[in-house]
XYZ file of C-alpha atoms in Angstrom:
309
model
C 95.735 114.646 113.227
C 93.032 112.492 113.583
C 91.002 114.554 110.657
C 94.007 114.576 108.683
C 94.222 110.338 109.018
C 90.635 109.703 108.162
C 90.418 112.094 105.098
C 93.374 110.474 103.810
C 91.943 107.360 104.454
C 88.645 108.118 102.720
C 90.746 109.151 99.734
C 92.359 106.001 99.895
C 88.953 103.889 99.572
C 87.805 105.637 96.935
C 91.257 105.149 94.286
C 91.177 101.371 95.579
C 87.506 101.877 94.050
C 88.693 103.150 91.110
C 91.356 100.876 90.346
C 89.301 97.894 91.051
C 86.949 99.039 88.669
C 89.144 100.216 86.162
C 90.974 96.451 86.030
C 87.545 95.102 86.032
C 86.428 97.112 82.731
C 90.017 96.960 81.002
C 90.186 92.800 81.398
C 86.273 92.590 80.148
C 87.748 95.113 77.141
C 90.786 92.875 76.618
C 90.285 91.201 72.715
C 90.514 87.371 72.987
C 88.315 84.949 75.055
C 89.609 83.748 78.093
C 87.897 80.636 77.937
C 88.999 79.923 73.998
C 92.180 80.864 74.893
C 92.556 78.266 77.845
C 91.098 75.599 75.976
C 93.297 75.897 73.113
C 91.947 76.208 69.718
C 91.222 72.806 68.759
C 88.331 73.220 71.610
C 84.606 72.577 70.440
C 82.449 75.337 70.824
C 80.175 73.096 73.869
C 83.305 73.076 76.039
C 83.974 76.530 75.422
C 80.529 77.506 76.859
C 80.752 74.897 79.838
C 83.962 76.857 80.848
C 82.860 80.764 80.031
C 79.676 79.455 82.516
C 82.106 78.245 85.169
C 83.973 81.119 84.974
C 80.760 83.418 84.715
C 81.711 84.831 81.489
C 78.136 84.470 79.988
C 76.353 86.524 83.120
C 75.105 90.063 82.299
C 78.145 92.964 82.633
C 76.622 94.020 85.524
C 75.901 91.003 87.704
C 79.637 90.412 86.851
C 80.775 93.379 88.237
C 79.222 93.657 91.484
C 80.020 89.497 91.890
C 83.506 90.778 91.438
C 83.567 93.493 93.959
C 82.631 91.173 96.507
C 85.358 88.900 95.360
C 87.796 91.774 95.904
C 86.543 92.069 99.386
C 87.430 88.997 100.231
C 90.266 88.989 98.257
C 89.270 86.076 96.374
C 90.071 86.354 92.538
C 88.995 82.395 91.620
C 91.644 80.158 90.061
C 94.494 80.462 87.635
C 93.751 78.561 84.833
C 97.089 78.065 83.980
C 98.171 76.988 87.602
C 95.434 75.031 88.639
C 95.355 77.066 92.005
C 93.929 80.232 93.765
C 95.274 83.171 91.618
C 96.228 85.416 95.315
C 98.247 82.134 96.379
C 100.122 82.701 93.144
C 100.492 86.336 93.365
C 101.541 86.417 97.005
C 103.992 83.665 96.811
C 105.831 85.968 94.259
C 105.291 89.015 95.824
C 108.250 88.557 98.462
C 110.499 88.347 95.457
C 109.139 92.247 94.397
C 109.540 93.150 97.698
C 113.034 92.437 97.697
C 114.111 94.551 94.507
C 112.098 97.295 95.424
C 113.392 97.295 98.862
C 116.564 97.013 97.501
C 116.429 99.692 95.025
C 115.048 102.403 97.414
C 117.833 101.678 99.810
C 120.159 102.174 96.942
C 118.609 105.368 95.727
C 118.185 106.868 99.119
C 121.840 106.381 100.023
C 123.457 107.390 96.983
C 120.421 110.138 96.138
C 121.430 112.210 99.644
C 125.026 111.423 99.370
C 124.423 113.387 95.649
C 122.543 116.223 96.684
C 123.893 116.985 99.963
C 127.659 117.126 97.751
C 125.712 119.303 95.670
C 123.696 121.560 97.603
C 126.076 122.662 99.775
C 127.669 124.546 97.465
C 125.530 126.032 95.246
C 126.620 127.211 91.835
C 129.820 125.308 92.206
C 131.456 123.267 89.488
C 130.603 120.039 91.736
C 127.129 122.021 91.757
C 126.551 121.631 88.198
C 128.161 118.446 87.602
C 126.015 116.994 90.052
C 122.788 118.202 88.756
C 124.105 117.241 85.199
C 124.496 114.400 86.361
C 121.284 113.295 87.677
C 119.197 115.141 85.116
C 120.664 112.456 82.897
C 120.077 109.372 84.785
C 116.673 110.614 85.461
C 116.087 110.551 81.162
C 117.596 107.126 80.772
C 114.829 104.787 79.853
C 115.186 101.722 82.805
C 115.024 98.834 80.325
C 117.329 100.459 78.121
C 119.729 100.561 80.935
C 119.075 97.235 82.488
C 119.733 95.567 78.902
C 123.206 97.596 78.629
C 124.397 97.042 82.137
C 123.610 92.643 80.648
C 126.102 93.357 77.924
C 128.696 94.804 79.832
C 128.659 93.096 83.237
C 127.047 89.941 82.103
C 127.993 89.040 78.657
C 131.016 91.110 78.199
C 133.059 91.338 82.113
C 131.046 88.299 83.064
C 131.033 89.202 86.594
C 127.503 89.390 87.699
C 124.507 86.930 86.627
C 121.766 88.120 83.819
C 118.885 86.860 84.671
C 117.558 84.631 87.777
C 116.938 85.219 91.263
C 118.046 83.952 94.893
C 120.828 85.052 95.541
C 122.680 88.740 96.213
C 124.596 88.522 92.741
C 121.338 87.956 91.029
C 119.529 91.302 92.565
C 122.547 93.700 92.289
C 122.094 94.432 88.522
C 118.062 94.340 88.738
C 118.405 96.812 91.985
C 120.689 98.945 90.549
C 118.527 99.354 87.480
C 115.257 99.990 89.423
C 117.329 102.467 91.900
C 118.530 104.925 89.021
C 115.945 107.312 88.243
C 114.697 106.956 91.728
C 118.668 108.221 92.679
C 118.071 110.845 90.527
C 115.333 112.486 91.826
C 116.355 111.796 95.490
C 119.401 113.590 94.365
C 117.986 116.862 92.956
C 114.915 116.969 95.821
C 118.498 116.840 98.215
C 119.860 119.493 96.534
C 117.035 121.969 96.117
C 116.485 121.329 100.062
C 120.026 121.805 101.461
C 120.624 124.577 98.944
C 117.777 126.849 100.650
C 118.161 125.785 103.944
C 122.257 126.652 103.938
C 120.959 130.276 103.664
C 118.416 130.408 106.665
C 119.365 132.510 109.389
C 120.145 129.331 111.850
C 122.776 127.912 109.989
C 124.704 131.134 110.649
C 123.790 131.013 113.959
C 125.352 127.383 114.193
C 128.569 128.652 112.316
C 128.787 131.323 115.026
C 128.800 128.824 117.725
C 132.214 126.827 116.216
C 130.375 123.971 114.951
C 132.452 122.298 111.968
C 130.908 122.393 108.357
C 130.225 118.341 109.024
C 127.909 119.114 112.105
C 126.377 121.670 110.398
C 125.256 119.978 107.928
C 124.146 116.601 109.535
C 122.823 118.619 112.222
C 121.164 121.598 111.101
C 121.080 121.404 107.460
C 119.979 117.879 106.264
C 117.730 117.210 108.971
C 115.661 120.562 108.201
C 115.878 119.511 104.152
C 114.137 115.945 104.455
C 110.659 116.836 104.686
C 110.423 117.087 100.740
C 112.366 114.352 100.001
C 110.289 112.174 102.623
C 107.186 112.700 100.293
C 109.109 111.919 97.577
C 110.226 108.772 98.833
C 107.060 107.489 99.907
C 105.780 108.274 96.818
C 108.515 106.442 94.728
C 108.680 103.215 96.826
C 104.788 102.387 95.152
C 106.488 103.687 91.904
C 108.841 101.162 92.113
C 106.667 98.363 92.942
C 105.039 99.106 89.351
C 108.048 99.456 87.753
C 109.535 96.710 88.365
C 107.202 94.830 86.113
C 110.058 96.242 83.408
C 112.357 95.256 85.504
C 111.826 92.203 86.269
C 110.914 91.105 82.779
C 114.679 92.250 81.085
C 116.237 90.223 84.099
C 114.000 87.556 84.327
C 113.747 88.372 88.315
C 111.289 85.421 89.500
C 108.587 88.647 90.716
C 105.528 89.847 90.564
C 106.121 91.639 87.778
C 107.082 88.507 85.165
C 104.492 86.935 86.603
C 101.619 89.852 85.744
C 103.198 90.026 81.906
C 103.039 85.687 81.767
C 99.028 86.109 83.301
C 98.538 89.188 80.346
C 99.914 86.936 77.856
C 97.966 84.089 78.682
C 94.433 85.726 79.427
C 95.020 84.500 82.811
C 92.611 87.078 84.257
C 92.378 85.808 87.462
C 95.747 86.304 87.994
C 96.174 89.784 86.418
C 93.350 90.925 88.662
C 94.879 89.983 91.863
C 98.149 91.186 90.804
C 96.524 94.210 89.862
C 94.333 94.816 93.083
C 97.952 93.836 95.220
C 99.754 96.333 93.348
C 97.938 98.975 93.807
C 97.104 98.235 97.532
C 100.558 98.705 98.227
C 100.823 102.283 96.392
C 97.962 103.594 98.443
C 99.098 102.460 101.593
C 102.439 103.556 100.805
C 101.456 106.870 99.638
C 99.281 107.357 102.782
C 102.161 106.078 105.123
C 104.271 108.952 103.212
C 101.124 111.726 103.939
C 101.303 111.192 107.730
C 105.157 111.063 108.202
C 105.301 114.615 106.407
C 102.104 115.620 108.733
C 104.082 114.415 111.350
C 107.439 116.246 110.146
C 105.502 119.432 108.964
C 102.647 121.193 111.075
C 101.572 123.578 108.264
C 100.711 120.359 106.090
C 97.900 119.290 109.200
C 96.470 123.237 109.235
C 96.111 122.992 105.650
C 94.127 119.676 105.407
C 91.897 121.100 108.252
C 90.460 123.841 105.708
């Protein structure tokens, strides 16, 4: 297990590597000047040189580069520009907010996903079978903002029973969850299916049948519990989807996040800020991801023996 952990791990350095360098080349690519574009363009072109050399915009690629990696390190992305203030200060104090509606969403999607696909996959072939999977094969090809802006016309604008945009309160994240939750539901839903469908044909569930257990106890005892370990990886894998997807998200409901902070910073060259944003972001997918690798290595033996090879 211990193998298993540290390869993982040593996977996980090198994408936080790669992402970190991949921000770093795709800001420096960006067209505009940050330093014209935070002085406004009626700046004269001795102040716009006094701030690209505060900001170390006029220092070889290079030297740039390897100042910034040490930055990351230390988690220090300078100032916003805009803000006046540390750009991690501003990212983390907005991070909560993400962490909400994604929290939010998976619980959602998990619920309703295994609720789905345990219906489903207990009988397969069935008419509630195929409705099911109908079902979430067409949530899963609805476009999220597309949804989000409909579900603003009807329960918003039209039934006026929820809030459009905002944050702080439950009312405010039940439209933005339940927008972020639905192609995660989706494919919690058919990952359910596909697992309980198999496993109702193993040898054991017959075996439980023959004992007098009830169809309920056979399938939250025997059935679902054996069915999980996919949908376990597919969960861990979605819940650092989410946290990128919300960016959408957020922006469409004006959800006071990460996300509609990032756009703002990408709008306004605010570098600083989309770098630390950036670098957070994708923190939390690897760590996710990796937190996902060792509960299936836990749940499934054959996933350890492989890694060992």
């Amino acid at each position: 297990m211990t193998y298993f952990i540290v390869k993982r791990l040593a996977i996980g350095l090198l994408t936080i590597w790669g992402v970190v360098t991949a921000v770093f080349i795709v800001v420096r690519l960006a067209p505009g000047d940050q330093a014209t574009v935070a002085l406004g363009p009626d700046a004269s072109a001795a102040e716009i040189e006094a701030l690209r050399h505060t900001l170390g915009l006029d220092r070889p690629l290079l030297v740039q580069y390897f100042s910034y990696l040490g930055d990351v390190v230390r988690l220090d992305f300078g100032e916003s520009y805009r803000f006046g203030r540390p750009a991690m200060d501003q990212v983390i104090e907005r991070f909560p907010a993400t962490v909400e509606l994604t929290l939010a969403a998976t619980v959602i999607a998990i619920i309703a996903g295994l609720i789905l696909g345990v219906l489903a996959g207990k009988k397969p072939g069935s008419v509630l079978d195929r409705a099911v999977s109908t079902f979430a094969l067409g949530l899963q090809a609805l476009p999220p903002f597309w949804v989000g802006i409909m579900f603003i016309l009807i329960f918003a604008l039209q039934l006026q029973v929820l809030p459009s945009a905002g944050g702080g309160s439950l009312a405010n994240l039940v439209l933005p969850a339940v927008t972020l939750s639905i192609p995660f539901t989706a494919l919690v839903a058919r990952m359910t299916r596909s697992g309980v469908a198999e496993t109702m044909s193993e040898a054991f569930v017959q075996t439980a049948r023959s004992k007098g257990l009830t169809e309920t106890q056979v399938l939250t005892g025997h059935v679902v519990k054996n069915s999980l370990i996919p949908v376990v990886t597919v969960v861990g894998l979605q819940v650092g989807t989410l946290l990128g997807g919300a960016v959408i998200i957020e922006t469409v409901f004006a959800w006071p996040g990460l996300g509609s902070l990032l756009v703002s910073a990408v709008g306004n060259r605010d570098y600083a800020v989309v770098q630390a944003a950036t670098v957070l972001i994708a923190l939390c997918v690897i760590v996710l991801n990796l937190a996902a690798d060792i509960v299936n290595a836990k749940l499934d033996p054959r996933i350890r023996l492989e890694a060992r090879r």
